[in-house]
CSV table of C-alpha atoms and ligand atoms in Angstrom, one decimal:
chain,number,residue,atom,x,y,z
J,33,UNK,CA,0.0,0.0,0.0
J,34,UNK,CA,1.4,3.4,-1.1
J,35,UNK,CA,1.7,6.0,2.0
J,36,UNK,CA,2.9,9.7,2.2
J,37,UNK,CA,6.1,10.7,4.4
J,38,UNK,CA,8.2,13.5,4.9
J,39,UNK,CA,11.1,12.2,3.5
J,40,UNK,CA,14.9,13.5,4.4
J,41,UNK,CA,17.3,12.6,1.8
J,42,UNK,CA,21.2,14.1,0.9
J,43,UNK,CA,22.0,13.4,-2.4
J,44,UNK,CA,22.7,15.1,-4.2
J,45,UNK,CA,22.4,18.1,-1.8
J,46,UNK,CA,19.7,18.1,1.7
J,47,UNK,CA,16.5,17.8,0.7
J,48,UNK,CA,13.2,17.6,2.7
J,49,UNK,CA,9.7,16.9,0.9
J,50,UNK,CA,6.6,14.7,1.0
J,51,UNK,CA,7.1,11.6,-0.6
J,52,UNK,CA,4.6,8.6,-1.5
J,53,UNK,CA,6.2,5.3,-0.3
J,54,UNK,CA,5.3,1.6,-0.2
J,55,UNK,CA,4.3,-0.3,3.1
J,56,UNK,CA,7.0,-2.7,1.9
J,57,UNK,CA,9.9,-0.2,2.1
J,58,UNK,CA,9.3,-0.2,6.0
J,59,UNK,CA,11.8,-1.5,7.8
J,60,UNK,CA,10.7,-5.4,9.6
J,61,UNK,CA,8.4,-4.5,13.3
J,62,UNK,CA,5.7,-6.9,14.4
J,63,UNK,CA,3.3,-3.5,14.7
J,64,UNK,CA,1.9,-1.4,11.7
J,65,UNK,CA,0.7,1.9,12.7
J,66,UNK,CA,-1.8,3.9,10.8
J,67,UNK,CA,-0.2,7.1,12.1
J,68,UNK,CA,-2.6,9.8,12.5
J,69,UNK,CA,-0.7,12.3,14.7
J,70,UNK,CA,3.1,13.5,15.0
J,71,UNK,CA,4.9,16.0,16.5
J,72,UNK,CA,7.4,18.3,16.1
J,73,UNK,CA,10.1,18.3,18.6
J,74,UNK,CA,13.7,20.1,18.8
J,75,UNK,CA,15.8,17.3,17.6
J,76,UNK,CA,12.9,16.9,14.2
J,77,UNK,CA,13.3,20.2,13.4
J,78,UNK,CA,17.3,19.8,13.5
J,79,UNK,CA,16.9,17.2,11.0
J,80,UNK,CA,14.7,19.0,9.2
J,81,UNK,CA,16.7,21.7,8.7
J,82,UNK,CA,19.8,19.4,8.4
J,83,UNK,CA,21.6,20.7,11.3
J,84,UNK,CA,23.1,19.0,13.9
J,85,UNK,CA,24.2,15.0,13.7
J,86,UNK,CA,20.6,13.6,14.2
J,87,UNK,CA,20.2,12.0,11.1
J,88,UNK,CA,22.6,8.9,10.9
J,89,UNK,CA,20.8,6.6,8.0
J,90,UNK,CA,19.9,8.0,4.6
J,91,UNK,CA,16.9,8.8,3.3
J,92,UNK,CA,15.1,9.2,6.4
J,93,UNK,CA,11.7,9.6,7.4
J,94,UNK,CA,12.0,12.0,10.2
J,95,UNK,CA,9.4,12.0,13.5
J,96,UNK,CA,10.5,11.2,16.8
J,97,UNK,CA,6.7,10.5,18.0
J,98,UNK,CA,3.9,9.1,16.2
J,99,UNK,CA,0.4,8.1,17.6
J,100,UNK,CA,-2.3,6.1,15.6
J,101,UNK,CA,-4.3,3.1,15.0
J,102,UNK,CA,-2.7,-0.3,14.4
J,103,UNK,CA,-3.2,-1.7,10.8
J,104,UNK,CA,-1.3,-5.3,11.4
J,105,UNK,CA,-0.1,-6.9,14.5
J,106,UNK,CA,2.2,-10.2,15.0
J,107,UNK,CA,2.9,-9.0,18.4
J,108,UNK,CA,0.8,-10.7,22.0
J,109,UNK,CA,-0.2,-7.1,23.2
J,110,UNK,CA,-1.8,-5.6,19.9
J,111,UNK,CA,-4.8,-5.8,18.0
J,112,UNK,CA,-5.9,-4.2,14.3
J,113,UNK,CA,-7.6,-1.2,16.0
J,114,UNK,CA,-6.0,-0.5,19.2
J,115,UNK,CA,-4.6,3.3,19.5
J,116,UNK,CA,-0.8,3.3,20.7
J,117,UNK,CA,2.4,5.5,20.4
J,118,UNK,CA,6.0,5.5,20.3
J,119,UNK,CA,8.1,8.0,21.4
J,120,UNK,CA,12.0,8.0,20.7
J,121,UNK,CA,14.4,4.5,20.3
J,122,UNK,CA,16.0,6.3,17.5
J,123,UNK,CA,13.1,6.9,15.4
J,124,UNK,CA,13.4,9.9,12.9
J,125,UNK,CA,17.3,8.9,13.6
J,126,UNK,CA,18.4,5.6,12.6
J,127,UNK,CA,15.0,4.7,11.6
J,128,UNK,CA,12.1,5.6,10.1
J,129,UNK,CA,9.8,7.6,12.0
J,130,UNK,CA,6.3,9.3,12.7
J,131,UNK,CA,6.3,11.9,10.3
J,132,UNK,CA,4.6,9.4,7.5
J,133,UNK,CA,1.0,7.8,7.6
J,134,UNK,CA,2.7,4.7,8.3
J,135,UNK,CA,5.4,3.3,10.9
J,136,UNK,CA,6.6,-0.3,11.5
J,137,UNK,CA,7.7,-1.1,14.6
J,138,UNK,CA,9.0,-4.1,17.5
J,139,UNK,CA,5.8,-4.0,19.3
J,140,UNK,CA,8.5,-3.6,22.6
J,141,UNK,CA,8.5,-0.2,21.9
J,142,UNK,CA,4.9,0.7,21.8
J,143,UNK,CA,2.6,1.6,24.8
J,144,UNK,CA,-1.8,1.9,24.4
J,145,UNK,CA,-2.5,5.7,24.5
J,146,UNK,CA,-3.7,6.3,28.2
J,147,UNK,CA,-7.0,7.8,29.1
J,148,UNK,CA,-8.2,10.7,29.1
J,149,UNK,CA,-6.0,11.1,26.0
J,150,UNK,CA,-6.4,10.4,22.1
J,151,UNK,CA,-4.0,10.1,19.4
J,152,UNK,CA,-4.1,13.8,19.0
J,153,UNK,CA,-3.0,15.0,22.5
J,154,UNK,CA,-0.7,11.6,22.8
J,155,UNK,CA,1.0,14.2,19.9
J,156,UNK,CA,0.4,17.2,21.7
J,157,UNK,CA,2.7,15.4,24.6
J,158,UNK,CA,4.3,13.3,22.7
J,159,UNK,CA,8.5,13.7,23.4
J,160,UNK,CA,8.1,17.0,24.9
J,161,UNK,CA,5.5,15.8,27.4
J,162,UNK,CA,6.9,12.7,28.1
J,163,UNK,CA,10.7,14.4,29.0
J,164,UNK,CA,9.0,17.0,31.1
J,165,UNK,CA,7.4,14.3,32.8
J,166,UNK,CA,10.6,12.3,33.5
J,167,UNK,CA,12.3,15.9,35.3
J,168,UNK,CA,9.2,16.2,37.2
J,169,UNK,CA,9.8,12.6,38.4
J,170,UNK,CA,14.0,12.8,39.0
J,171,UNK,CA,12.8,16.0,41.0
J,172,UNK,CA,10.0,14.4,42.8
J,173,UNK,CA,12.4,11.2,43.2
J,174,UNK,CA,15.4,13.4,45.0
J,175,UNK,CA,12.6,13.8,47.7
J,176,UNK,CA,11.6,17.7,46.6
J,177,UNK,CA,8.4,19.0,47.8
J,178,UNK,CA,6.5,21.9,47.0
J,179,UNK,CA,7.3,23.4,50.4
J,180,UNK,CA,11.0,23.3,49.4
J,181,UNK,CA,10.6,26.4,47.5
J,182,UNK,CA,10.2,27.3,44.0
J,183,UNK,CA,11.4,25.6,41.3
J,184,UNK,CA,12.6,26.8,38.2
J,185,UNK,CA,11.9,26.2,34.4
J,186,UNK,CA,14.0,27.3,31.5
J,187,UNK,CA,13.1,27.4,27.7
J,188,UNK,CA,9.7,27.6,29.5
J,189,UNK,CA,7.5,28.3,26.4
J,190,UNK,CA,9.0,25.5,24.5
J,191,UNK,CA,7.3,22.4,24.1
J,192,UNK,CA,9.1,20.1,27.4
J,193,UNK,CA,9.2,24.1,29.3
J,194,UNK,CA,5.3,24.5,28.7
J,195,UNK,CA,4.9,20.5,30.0
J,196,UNK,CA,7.1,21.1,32.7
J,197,UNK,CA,5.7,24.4,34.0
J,198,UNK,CA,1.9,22.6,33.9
J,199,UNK,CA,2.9,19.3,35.7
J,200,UNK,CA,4.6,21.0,37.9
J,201,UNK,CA,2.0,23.4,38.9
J,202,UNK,CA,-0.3,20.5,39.2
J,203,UNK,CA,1.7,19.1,41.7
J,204,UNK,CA,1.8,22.2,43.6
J,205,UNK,CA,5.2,23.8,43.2
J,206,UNK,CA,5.8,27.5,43.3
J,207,UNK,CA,7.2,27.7,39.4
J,208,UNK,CA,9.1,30.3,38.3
J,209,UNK,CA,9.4,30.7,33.8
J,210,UNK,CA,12.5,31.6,32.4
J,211,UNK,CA,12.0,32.7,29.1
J,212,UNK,CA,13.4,35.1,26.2
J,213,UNK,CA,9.7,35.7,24.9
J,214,UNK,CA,8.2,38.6,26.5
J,215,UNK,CA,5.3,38.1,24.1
J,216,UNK,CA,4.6,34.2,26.0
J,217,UNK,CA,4.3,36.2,29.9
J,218,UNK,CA,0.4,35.9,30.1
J,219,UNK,CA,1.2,32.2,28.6
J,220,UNK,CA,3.7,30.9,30.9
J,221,UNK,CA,0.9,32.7,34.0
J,222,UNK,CA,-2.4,30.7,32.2
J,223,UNK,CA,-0.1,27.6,32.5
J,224,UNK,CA,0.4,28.3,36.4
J,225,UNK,CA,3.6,29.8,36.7
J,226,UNK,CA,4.0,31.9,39.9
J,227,UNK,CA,6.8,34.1,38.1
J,228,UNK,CA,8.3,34.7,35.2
J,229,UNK,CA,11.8,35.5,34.7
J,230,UNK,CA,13.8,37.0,31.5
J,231,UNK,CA,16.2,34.2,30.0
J,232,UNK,CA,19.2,37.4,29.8
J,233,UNK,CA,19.5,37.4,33.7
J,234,UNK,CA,20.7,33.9,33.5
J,235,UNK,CA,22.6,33.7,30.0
J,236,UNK,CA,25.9,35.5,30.7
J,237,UNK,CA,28.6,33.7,32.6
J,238,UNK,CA,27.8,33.7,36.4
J,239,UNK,CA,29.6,33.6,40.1
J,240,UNK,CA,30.0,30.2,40.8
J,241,UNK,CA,27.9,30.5,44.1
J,242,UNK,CA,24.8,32.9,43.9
J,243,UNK,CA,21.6,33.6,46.2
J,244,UNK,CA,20.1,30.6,47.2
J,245,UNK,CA,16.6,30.5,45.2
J,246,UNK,CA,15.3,27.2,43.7
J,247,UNK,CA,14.6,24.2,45.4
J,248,UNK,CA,14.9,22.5,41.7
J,249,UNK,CA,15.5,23.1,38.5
J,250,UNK,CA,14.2,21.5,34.8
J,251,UNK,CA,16.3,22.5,32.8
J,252,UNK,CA,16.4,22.5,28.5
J,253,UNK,CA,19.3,25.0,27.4
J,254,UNK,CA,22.3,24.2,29.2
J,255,UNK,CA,25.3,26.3,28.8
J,256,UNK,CA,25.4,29.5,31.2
J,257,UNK,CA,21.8,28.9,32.1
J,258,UNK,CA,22.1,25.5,33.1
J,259,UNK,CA,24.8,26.6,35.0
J,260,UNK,CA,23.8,29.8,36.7
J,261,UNK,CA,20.9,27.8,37.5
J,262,UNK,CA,23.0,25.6,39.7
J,263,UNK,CA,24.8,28.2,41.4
J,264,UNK,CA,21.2,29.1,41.9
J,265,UNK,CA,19.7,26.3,43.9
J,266,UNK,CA,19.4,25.7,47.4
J,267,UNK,CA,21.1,23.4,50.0
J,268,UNK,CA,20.6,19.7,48.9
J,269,UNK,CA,18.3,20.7,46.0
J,270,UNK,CA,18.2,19.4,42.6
J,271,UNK,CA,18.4,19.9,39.0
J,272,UNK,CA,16.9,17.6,36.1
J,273,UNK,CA,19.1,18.6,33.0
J,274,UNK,CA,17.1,17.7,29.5
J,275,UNK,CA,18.9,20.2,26.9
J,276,UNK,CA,20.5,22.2,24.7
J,277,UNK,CA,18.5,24.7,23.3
J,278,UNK,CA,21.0,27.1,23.9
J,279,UNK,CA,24.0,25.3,23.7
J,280,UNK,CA,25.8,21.5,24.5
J,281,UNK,CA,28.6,23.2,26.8
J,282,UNK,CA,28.8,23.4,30.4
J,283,UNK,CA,30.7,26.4,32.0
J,284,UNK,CA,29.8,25.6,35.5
J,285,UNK,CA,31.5,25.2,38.8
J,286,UNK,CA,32.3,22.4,41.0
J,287,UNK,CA,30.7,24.6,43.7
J,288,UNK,CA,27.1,24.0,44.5
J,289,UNK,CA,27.3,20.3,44.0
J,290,UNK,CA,30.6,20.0,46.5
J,291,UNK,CA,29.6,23.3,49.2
J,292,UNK,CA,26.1,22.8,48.9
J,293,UNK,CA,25.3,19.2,47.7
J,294,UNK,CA,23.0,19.9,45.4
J,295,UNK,CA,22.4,16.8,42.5
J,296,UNK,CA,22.5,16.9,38.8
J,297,UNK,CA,20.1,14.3,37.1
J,298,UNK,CA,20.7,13.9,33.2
J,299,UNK,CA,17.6,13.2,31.4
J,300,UNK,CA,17.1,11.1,28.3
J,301,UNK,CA,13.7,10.3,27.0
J,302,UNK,CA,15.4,7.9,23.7
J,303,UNK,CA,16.5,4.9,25.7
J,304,UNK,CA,14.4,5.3,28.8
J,305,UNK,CA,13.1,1.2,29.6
J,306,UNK,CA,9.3,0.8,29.1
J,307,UNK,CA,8.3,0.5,32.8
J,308,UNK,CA,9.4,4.2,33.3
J,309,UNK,CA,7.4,5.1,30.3
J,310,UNK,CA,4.5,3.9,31.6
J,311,UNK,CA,5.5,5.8,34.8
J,312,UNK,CA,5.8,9.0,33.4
J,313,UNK,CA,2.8,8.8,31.1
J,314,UNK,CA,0.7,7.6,34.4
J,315,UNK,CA,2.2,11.2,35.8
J,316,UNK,CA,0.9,13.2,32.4
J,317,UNK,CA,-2.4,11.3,32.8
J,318,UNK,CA,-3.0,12.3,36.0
J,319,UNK,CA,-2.5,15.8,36.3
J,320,UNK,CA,-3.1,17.2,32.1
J,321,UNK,CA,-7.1,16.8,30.4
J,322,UNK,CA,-7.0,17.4,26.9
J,323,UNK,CA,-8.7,21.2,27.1
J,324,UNK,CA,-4.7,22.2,28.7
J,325,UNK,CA,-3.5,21.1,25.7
J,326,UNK,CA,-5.9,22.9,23.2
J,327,UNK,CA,-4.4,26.6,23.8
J,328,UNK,CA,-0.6,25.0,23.3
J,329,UNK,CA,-0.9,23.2,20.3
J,330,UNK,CA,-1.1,24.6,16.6
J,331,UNK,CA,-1.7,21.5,14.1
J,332,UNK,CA,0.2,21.8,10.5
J,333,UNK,CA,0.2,18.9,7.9
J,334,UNK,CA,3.3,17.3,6.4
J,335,UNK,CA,4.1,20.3,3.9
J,336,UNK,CA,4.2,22.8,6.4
J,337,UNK,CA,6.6,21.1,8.5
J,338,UNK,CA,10.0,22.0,7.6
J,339,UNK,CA,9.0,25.4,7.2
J,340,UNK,CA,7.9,25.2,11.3
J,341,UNK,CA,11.4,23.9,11.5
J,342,UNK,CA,13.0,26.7,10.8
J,343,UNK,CA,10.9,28.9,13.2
J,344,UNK,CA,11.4,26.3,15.8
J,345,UNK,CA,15.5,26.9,16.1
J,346,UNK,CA,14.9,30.6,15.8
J,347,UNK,CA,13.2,30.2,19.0
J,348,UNK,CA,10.1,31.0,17.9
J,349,UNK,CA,7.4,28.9,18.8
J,350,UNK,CA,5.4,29.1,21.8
J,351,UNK,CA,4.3,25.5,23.0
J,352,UNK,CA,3.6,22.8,20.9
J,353,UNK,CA,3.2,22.0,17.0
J,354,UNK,CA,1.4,18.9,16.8
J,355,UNK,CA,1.7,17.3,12.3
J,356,UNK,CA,-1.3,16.1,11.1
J,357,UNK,CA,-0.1,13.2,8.5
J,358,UNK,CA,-3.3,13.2,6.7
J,359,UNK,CA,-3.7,16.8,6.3
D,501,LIG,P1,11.3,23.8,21.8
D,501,LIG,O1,11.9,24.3,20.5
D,501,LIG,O2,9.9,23.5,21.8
D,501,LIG,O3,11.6,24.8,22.9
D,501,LIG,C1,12.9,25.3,23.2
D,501,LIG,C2,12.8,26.6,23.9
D,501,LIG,O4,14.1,27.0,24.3
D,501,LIG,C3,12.3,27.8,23.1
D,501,LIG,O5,10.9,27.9,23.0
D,501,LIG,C4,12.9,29.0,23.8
D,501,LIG,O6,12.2,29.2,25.0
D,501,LIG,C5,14.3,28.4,24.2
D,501,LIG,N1,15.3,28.6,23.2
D,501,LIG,C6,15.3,28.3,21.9
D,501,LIG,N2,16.4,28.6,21.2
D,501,LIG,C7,17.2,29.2,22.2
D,501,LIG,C8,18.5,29.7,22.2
D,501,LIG,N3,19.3,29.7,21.1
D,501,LIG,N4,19.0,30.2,23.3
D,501,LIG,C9,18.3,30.1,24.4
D,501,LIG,N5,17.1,29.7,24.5
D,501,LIG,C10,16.5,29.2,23.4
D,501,LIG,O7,12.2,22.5,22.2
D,501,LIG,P2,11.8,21.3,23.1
D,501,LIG,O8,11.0,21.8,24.3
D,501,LIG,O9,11.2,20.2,22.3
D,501,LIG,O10,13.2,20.8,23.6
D,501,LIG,C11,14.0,21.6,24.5
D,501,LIG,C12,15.4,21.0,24.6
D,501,LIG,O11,15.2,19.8,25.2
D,501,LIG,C13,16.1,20.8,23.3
D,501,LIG,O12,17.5,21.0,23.4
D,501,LIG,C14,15.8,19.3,23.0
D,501,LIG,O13,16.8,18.7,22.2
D,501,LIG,C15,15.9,18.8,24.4
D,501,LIG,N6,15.2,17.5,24.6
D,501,LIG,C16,15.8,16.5,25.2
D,501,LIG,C17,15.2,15.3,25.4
D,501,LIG,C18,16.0,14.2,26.1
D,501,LIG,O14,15.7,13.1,26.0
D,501,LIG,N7,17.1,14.6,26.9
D,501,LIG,C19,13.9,15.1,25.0
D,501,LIG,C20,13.2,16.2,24.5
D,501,LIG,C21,13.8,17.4,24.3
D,501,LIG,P3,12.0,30.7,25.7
D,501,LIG,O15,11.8,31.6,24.5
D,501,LIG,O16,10.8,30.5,26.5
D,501,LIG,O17,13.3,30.9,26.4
């Protein structure tokens, strides 16, 4: 059966565009999806703008997430009909991915879309839900509490900031918004932040030790923010590190993990095992109903895509862009 993808290919030069292509060019997977929803997240709009290493198999079908009905299943767990999605594993990477109307997969890798959510807002989270879901959890894990203090976001209108500012919220921290877009204030306030905070004070290089004023940090830029954040956070606090929005380098200081033991976690959504999947999905499930995710989200079909991409490096985008594959 003939499908359309977004297909990423680099001969003879980078090029991005819809492509038809045939069921039987997917690579082997005990699951066929009939992928209704994608997303785009910060690594797919790298590759679709054919910057940074995250392409590693040529042509690619780009889409780190995809949500949507199985077509054909081999595999115990999965029926013809049931909704599921896959986030991550190196799809959009080394293999195909989500943004196409169909994705083969090792059923391993798949998990049922919980309630209350559909295919469309398993998009709307998809990645960028998911990773905000896993800080929440490291911080939540290290023991913090919201009468610790307030914890702070950066990259906050972005799609894991927006996530991570909600669930957050939810769970009754104080949160304070870093962001470089005054334009998203009243945005970051809807989704519950307590403050917001302009990205400059943090994005110059720092003392090593500062005032004592986050009880944790979820962080998704790196660099000076990541690490003025740290000299940032109280006694025995902790930071969940996601990033690199602004940039893969670390110009920190032993300091405030050796004077005031304060913990880095290091966050990676690709590889993370099933189990805490499931754990972290329970978490979004809980605490997000689909009407959060309707102000967040624009939709866009396959065409539009790369275009988005470009916005999406420039910093642009406020929240989420979720691809319909069928528009
Ligand atoms: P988005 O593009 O949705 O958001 C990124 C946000 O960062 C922007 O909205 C902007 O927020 C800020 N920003 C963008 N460019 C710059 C810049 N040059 N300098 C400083 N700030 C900038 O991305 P995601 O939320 O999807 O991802 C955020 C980061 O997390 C990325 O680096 C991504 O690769 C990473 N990530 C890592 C995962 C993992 O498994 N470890 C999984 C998912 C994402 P504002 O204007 O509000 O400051």
């Amino acid at each position: 059966m003939p499908f359309k993808a977004l297909l990423l290919t680099n001969q003879p030069t980078f090029s991005a565009r819809v492509a038809t292509l045939l069921e039987t060019e997917l690579p082997a997977g005990d699951v066929l999806l009939r992928v209704s929803h994608s997303s785009l997240n910060y690594k797919d709009a790298l590759a679709l703008s054919n910057r940074g290493p995250v392409v590693r198999a040529w042509p690619m079908v780009p889409g780190i997430d995809a949500a949507g009905v199985v077509e054909t299943s081999t595999h115990a767990r999965f029926r013809p009909g049931d909704v599921l999605m896959v986030q991550g594993w190196g799809l959009g990477e080394t293999r195909w991915g989500g943004l196409a109307q169909r994705v083969r997969l090792p059923g391993e890798w798949l998990l049922p879309v919980p309630a209350p959510f559909g295919a469309f807002e398993a998009a709307a989270l998809g990645t960028a839900g998911y990773t905000a879901a896993l800080c929440v959890q490291a911080l939540l894990g290290h023991g913090l509490r919201p009468t610790d203090g307030p914890v702070l976001v950066s990259g906050a209108s972005g799609g894991v900031g927006s996530l991570a500012v909600l669930l957050l919220a939810r769970n009754g921290f104080a949160v304070t918004a870093l962001s470089g877009k005054t334009t998203a204030w009243t945005y970051l306030e809807t989704l519950g932040a307590a403050e917001v905070l302009h990205r400059d004070g943090f994005a110059s290089p720092g003392k090593p030790l500062q005032k004592e004023r986050f009880a944790g940090v979820v962080d998704t830029l790196g660099s000076h923010v990541l690490a003025n954040a740290c000299a940032q956070v109280c006694r025995g606090g902790a930071v969940a590190a996601c990033g690199l929005a602004m940039d893969m380098d670390l110009p920190a200081s032993v300091a405030p993990f050796i004077l005031r033991g304060i913990t880095l976690y290091g966050i990676d959504s690709v590889q993370t095992p099933i189990s805490r999947r499931q754990a972290a999905w329970d978490l979004l499930a809980r605490h997000v109903v689909p009407a959060d995710l309707a102000g967040m989200c624009r939709t866009v079909g396959l065409t539009l895509a790369p275009l988005e991409a470009g916005h999406q490096l420039a910093g642009e985008i406020t929240g989420r862009i979720v691809v319909d594959v069928n528009r």
